[in-house]
mmCIF file of C-alpha atoms in Angstrom:
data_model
loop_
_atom_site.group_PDB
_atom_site.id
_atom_site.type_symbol
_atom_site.label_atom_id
_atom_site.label_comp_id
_atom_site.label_asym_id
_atom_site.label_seq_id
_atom_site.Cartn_x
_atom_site.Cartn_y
_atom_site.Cartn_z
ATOM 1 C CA UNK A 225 0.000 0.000 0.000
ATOM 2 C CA UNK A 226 1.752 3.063 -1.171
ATOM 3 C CA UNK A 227 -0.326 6.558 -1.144
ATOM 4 C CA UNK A 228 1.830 9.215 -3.208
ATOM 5 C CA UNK A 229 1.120 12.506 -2.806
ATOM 6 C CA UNK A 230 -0.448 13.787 -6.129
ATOM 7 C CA UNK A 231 1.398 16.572 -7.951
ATOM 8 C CA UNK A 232 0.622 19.899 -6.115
ATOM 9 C CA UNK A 233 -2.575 18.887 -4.339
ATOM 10 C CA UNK A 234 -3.039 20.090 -1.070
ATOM 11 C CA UNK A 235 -3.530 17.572 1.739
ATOM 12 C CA UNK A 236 -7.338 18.386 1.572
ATOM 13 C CA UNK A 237 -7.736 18.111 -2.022
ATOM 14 C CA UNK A 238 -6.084 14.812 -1.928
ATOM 15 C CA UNK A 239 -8.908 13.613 0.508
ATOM 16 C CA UNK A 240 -11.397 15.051 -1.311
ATOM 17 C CA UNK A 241 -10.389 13.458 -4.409
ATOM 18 C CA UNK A 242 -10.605 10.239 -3.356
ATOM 19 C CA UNK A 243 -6.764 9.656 -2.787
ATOM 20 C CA UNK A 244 -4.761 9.726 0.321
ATOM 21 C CA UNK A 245 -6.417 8.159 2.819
ATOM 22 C CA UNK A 246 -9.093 6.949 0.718
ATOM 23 C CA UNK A 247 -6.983 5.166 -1.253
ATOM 24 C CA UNK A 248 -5.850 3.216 1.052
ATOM 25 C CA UNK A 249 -8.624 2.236 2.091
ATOM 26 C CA UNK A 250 -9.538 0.703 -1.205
ATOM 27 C CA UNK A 251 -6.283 -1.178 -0.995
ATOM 28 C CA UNK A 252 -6.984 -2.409 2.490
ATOM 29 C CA UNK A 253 -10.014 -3.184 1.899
ATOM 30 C CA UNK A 254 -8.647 -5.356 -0.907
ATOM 31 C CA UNK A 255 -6.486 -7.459 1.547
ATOM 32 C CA UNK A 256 -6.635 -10.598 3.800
ATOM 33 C CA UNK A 257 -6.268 -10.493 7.689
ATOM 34 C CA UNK A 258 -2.730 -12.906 6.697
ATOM 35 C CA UNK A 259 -1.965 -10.557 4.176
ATOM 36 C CA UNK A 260 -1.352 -7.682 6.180
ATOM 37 C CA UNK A 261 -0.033 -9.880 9.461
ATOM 38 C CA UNK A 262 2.573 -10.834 7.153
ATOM 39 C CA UNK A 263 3.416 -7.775 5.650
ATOM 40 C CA UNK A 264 4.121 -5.814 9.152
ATOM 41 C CA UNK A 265 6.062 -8.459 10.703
ATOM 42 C CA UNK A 266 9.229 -7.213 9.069
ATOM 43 C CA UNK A 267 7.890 -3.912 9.327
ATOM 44 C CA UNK A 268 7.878 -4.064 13.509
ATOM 45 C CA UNK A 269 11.169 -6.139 13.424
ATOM 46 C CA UNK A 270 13.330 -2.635 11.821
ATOM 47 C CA UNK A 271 11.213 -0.405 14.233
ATOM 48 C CA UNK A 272 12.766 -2.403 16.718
ATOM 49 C CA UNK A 273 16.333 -2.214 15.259
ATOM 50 C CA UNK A 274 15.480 1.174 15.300
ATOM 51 C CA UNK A 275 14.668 1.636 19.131
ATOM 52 C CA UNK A 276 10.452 1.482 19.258
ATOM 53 C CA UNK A 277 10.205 -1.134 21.987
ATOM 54 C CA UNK A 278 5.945 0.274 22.373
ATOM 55 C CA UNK A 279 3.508 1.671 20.186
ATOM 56 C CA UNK A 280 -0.111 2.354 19.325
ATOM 57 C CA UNK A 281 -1.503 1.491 16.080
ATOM 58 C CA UNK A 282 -4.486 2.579 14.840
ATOM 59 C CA UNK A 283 -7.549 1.416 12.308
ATOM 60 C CA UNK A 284 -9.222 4.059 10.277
ATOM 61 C CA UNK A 285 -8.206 2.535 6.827
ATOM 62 C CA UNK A 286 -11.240 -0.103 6.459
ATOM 63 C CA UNK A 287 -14.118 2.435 7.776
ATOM 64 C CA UNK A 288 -16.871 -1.139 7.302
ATOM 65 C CA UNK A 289 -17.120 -2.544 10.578
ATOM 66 C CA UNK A 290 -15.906 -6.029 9.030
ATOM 67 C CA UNK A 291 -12.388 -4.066 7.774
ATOM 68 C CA UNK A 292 -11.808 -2.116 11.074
ATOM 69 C CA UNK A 293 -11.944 -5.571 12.805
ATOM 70 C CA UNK A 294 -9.636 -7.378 11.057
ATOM 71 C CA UNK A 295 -7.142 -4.486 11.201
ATOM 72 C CA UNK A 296 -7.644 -4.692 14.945
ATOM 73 C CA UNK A 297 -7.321 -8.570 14.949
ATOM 74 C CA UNK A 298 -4.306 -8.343 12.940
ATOM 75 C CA UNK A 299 -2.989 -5.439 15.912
ATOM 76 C CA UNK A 300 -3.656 -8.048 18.244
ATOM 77 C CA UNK A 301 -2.028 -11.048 16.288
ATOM 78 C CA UNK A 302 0.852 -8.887 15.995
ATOM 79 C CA UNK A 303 0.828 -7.938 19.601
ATOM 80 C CA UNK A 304 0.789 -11.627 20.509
ATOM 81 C CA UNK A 305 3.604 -13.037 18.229
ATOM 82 C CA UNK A 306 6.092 -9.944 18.021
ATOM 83 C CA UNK A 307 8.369 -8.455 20.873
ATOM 84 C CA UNK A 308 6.955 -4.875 20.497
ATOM 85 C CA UNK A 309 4.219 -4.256 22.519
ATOM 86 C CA UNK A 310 1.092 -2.844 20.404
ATOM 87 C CA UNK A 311 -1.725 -0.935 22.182
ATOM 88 C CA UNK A 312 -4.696 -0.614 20.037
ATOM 89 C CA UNK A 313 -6.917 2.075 18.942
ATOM 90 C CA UNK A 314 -9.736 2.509 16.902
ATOM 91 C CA UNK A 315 -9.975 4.948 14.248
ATOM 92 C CA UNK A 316 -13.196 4.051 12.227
ATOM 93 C CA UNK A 317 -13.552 8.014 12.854
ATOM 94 C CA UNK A 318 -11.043 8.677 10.560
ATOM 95 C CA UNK A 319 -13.000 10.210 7.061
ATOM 96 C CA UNK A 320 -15.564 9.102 5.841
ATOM 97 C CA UNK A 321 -16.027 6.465 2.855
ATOM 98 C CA UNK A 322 -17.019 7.191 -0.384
ATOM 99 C CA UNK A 323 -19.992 4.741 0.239
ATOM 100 C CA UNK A 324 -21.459 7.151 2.816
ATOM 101 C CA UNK A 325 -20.003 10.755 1.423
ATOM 102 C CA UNK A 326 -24.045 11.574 0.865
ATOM 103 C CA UNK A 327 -24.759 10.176 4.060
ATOM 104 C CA UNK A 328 -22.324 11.578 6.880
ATOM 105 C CA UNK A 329 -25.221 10.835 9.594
ATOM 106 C CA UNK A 330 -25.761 7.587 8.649
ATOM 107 C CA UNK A 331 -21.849 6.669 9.512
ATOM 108 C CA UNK A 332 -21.670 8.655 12.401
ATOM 109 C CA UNK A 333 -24.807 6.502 13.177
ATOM 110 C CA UNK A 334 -22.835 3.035 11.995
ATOM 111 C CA UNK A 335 -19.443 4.533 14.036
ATOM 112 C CA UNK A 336 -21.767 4.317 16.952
ATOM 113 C CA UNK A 337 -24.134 2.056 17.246
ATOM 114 C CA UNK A 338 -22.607 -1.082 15.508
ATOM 115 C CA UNK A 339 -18.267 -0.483 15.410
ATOM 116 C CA UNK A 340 -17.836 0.704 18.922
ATOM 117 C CA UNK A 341 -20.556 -2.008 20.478
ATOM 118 C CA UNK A 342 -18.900 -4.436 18.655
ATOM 119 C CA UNK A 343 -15.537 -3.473 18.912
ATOM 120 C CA UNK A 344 -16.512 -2.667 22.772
ATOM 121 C CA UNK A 345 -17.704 -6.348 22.868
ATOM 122 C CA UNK A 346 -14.176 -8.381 21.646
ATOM 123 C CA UNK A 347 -11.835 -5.931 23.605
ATOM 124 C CA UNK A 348 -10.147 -5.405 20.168
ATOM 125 C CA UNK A 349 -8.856 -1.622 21.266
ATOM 126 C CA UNK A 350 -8.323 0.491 24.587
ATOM 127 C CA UNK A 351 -8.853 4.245 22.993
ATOM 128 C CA UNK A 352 -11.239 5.645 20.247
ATOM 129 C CA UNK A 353 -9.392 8.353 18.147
ATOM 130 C CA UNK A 354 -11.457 10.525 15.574
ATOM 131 C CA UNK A 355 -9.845 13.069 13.271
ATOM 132 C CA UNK A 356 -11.579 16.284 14.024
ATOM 133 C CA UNK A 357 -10.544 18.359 10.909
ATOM 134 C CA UNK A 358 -11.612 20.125 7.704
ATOM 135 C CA UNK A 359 -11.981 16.686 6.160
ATOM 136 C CA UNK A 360 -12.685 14.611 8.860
ATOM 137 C CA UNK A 361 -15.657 15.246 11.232
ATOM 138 C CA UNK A 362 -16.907 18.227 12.434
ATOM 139 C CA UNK A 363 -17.295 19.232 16.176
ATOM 140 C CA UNK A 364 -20.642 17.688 16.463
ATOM 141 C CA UNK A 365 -20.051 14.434 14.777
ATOM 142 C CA UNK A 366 -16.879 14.061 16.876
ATOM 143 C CA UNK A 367 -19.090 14.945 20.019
ATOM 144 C CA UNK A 368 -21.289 11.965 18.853
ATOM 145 C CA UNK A 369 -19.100 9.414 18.169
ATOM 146 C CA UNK A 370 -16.212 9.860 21.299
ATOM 147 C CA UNK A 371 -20.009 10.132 23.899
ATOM 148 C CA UNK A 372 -20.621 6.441 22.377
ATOM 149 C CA UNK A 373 -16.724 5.369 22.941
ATOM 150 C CA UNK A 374 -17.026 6.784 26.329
ATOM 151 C CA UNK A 375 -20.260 5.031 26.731
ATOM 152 C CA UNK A 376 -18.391 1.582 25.850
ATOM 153 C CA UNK A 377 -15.671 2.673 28.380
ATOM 154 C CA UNK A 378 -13.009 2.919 25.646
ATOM 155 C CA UNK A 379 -10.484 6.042 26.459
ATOM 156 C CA UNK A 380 -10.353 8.734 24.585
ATOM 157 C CA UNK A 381 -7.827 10.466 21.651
ATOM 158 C CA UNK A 382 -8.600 13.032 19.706
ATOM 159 C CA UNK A 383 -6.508 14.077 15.845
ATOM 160 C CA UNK A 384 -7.490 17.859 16.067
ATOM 161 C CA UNK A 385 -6.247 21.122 14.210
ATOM 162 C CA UNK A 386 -4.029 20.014 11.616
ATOM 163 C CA UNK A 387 -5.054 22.062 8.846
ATOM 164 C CA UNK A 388 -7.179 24.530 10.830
ATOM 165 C CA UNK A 389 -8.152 25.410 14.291
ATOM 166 C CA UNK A 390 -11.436 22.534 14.298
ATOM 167 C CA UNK A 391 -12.122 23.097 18.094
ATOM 168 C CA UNK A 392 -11.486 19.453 18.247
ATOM 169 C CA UNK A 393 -8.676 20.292 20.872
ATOM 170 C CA UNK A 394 -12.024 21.738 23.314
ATOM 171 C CA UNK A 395 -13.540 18.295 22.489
ATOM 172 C CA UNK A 396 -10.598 16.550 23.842
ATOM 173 C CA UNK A 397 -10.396 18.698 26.666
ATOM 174 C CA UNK A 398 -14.219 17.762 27.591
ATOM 175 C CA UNK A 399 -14.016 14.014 27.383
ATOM 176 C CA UNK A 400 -11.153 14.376 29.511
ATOM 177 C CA UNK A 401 -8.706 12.799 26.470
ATOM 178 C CA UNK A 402 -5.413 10.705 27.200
ATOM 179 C CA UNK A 403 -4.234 12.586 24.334
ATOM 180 C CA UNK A 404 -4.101 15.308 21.333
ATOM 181 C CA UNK A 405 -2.284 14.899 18.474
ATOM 182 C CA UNK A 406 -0.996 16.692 15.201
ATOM 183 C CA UNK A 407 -1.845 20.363 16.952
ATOM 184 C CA UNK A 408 0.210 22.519 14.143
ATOM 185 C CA UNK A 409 -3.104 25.296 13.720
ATOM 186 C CA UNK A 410 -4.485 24.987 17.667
ATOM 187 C CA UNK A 411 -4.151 28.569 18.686
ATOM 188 C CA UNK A 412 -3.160 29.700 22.469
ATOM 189 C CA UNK A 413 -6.552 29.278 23.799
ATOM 190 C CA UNK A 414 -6.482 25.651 22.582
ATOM 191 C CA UNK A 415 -2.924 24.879 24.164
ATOM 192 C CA UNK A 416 -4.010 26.627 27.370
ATOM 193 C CA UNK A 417 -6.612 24.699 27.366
ATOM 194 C CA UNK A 418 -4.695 21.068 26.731
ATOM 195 C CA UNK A 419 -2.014 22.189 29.611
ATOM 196 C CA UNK A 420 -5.239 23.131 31.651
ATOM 197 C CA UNK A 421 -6.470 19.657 31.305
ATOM 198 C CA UNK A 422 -3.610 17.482 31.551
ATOM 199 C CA UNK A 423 -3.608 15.721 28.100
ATOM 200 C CA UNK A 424 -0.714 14.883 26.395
ATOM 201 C CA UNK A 425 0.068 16.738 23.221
ATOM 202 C CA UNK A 426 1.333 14.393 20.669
ATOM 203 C CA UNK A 427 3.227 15.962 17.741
ATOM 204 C CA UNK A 428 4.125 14.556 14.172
ATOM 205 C CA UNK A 429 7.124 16.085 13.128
ATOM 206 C CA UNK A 430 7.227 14.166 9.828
ATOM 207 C CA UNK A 431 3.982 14.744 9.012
ATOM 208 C CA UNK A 432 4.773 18.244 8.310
ATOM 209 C CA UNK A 433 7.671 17.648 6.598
ATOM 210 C CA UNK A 434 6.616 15.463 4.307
ATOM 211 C CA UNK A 435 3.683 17.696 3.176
ATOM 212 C CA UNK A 436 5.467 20.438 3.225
ATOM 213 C CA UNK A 437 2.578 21.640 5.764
ATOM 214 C CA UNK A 438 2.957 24.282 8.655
ATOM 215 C CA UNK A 439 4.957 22.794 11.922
ATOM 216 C CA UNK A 440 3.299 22.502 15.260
ATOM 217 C CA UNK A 441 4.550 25.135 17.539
ATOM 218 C CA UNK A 442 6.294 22.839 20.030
ATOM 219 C CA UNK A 443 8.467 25.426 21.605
ATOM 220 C CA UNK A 444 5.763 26.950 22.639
ATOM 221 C CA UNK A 445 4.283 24.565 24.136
ATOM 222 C CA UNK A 446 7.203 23.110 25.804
ATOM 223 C CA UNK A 447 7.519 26.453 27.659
ATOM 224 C CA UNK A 448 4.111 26.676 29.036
ATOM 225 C CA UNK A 449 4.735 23.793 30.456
ATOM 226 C CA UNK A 450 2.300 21.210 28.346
ATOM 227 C CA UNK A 451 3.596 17.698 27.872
ATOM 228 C CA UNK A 452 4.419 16.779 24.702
ATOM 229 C CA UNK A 453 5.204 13.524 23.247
ATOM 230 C CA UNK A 454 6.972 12.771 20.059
ATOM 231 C CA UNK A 455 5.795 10.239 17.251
ATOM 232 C CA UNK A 456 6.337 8.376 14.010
ATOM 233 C CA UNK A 457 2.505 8.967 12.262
ATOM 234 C CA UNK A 458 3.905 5.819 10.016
ATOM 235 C CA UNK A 459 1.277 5.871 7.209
ATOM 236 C CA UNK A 460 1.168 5.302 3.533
ATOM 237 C CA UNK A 461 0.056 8.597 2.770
ATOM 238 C CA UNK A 462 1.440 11.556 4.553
ATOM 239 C CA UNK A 463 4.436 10.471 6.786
ATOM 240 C CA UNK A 464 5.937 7.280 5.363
ATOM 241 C CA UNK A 465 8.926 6.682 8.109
ATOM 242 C CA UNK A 466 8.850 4.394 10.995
ATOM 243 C CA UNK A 467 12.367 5.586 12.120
ATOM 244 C CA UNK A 468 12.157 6.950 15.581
ATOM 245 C CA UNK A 469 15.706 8.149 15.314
ATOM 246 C CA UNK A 470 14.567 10.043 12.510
ATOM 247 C CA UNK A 471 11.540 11.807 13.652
ATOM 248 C CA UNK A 472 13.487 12.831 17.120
ATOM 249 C CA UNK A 473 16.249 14.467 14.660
ATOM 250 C CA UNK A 474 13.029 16.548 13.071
ATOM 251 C CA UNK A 475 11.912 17.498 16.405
ATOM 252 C CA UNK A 476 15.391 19.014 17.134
ATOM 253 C CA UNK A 477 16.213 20.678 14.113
ATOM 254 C CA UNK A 478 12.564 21.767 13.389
ATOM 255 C CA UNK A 479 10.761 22.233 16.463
ATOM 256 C CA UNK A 480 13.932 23.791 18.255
ATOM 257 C CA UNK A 481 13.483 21.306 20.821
ATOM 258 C CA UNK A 482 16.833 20.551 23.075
ATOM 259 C CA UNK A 483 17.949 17.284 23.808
ATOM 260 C CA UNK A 484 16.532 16.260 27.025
ATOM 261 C CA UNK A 485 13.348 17.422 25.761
ATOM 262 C CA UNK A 486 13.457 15.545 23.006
ATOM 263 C CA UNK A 487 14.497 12.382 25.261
ATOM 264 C CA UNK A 488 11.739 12.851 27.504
ATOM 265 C CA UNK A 489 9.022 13.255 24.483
ATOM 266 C CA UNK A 490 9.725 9.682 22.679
ATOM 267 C CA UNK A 491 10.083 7.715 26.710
ATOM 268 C CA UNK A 492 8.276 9.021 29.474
ATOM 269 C CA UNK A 493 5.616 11.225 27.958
ATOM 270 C CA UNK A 494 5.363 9.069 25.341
ATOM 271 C CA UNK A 495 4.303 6.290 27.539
ATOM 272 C CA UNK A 496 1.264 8.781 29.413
ATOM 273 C CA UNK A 497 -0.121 9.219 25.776
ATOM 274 C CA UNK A 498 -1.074 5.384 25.709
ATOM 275 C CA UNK A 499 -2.100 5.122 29.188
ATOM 276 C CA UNK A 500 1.516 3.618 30.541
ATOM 277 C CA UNK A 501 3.603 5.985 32.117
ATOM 278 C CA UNK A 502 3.698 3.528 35.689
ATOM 279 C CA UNK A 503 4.577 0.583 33.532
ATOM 280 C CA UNK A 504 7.423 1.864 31.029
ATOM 281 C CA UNK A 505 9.468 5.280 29.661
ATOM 282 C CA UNK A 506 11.768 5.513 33.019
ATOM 283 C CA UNK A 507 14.210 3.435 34.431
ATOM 284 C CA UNK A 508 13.047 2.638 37.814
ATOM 285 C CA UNK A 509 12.073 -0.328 40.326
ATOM 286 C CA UNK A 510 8.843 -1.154 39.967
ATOM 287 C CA UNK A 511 8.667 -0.452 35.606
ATOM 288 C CA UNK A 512 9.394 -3.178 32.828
ATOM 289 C CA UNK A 513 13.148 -2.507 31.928
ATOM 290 C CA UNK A 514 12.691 -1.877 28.256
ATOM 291 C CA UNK A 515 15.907 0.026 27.540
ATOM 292 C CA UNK A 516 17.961 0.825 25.031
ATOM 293 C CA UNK A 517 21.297 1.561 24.847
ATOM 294 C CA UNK A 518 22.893 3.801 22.017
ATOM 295 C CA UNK A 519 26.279 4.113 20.199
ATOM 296 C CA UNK A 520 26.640 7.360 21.110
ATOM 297 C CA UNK A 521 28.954 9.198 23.253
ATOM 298 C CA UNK A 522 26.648 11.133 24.726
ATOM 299 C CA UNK A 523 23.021 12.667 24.031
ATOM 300 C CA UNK A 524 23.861 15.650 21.629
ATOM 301 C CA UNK A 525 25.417 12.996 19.186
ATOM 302 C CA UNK A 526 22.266 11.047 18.800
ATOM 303 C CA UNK A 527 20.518 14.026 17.462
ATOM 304 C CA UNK A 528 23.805 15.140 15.415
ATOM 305 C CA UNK A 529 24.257 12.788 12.746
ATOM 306 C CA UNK A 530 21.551 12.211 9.774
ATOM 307 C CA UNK A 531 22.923 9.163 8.567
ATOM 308 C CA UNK A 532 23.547 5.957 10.823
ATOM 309 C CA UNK A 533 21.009 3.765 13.230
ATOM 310 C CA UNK A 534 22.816 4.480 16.776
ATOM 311 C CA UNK A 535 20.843 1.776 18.277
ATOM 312 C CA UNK A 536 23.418 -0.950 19.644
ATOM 313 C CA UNK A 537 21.478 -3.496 22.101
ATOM 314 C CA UNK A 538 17.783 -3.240 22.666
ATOM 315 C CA UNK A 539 16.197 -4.868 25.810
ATOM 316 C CA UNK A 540 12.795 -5.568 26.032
ATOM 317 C CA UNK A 541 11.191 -6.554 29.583
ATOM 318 C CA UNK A 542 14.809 -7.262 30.326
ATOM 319 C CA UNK A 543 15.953 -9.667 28.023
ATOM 320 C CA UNK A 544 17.928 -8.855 24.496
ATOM 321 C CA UNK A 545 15.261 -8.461 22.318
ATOM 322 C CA UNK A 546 17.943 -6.720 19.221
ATOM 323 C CA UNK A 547 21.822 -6.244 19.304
ATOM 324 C CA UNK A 548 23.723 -5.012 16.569
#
């Protein structure tokens, strides 16, 4: 599944056009539950080589409730036969299909009364995540859909302000939200307002970069004390690198960010985003001892060079899970 960003389309005409994310929804549609298990074993075993000992995946790229499943079956197939952990959340709030672009209500309406229940019912994801955006789902449809997931006790995430201030970031802020992510157009009141409440602000460095989009205004942030986390956004369509040591080298050289912030944004806060911050992202009695261990003389030089994977040894709940 490769999405390629067509000529000079903006990221919103590519949605509305039926590529981007829609396209790869076609193509997941397309393919089996051993398809894709297959093709993301290799996938997780160089994001381990890479340093990614945890992360959340997400659905959102079958939108039927029989697709959404069997992405989150093969998240949990994966979970149970590969050394990264894999938290799960569902995305079926993530545009909507073709099938139903004359009919927004009536997949809000599916969204809540058949994915979640269902979803709900075989414990096949922990958070609900909707894209709140010009694009995505407007404040009310949002509103709708994360009520049901908190209905169905599933926590909550929220994609807000991307590519405009969608007041999705007040949303997230309401349903008390684990997390925010993209954030490049929220404006102060909408940071004040995500420091205010506590969530995590998750930014996607690459994102940006690769569309050649606006940059969240992390800085900014950092100073006003909100906690930010740092992540990959691997997808097909808009930020096609699962290279942590990558995306923490964006966050330095475009965000401004120094070091120790950067450090702290990819381990500890990191780990609050998905709900495990007393369980992983510090060294300390008590956590699972997923460490990893650089070749690097020191932290400046991991964010220095451009070229090589630093990663030496990676352990995993204590044992060698990778060593170079």
């Amino acid at each position: 599944m490769y999405d390629i960003v067509t000529g000079n389309m903006n990221y919103l005409e590519i949605i509305k056009s039926g590529y981007g994310i829609l396209s790869t929804v076609r193509d997941t549609r397309d393919k089996t539950e051993n398809f894709l298990y297959k093709k993301t074993m290799p996938i997780l075993d160089d994001m381990l080589k890479y340093g990614t000992t945890t992360l959340e995946g997400k659905s959102g790229y079958g939108l039927t409730l029989k697709d959404e499943i069997k992405i989150l079956k093969v998240m949990r197939k994966l979970n149970d036969n590969h050394k990264i952990d894999i938290i799960s959340t569902f995305m079926g709030g993530h545009v909507v299909p073709e099938e139903y672009k004359n009919n927004r209500y009536g997949y809000v309406d599916l969204i809540c009364n058949e994915m979640i229940p269902e979803i709900s019912k075989l414990k096949l994801a922990e958070f609900c995540d909707v894209f709140c955006d010009n694009g995505g789902f407007d404040m009310e449809e949002t509103h709708k859909i994360l009520n049901s997931a908190q209905e169905y006790n599933m926590g909550i995430k929220v994609h807000s302000d991307q590519l405009e201030t969608s007041g999705g970031s007040y949303l997230a802020a309401r349903f008390k939200a684990i997390s925010a992510e993209h954030l490049v157009m929220s404006d102060d009141r909408a940071i004040d307002l995500i420091r205010k409440s506590g969530i995590v602000a998750v930014l996607l460095p690459n994102t940006s970069f690769y569309l050649s989009m606006p940059y969240a205004r992390a800085r900014y942030m950092v100073e006003r004390n909100v906690p930010i986390a740092i992540a990959s956004d691997y997808n097909p369509g808009s930020s096609p690198s699962y290279n942590i040591q990558f995306i923490m080298k964006l966050a330095y050289i475009l965000y401004k960010l120094k070091p120790e912030e950067i450090l702290n944004a990819v381990t500890i806060n990191a780990a609050c985003a998905i709900n495990r911050g007393d369980e992983i992202g510090t060294i300390e009695k008590g956590k699972k001892a997923d460490i990893i261990i650089w070749n690097a003389p020191n932290l400046n030089f991991l964010l220095y060079t451009l070229d090589d994977n630093l990663c030496n040894t990676v352990l995993k709940s204590g044992d060698i899970a990778y060593q170079k």
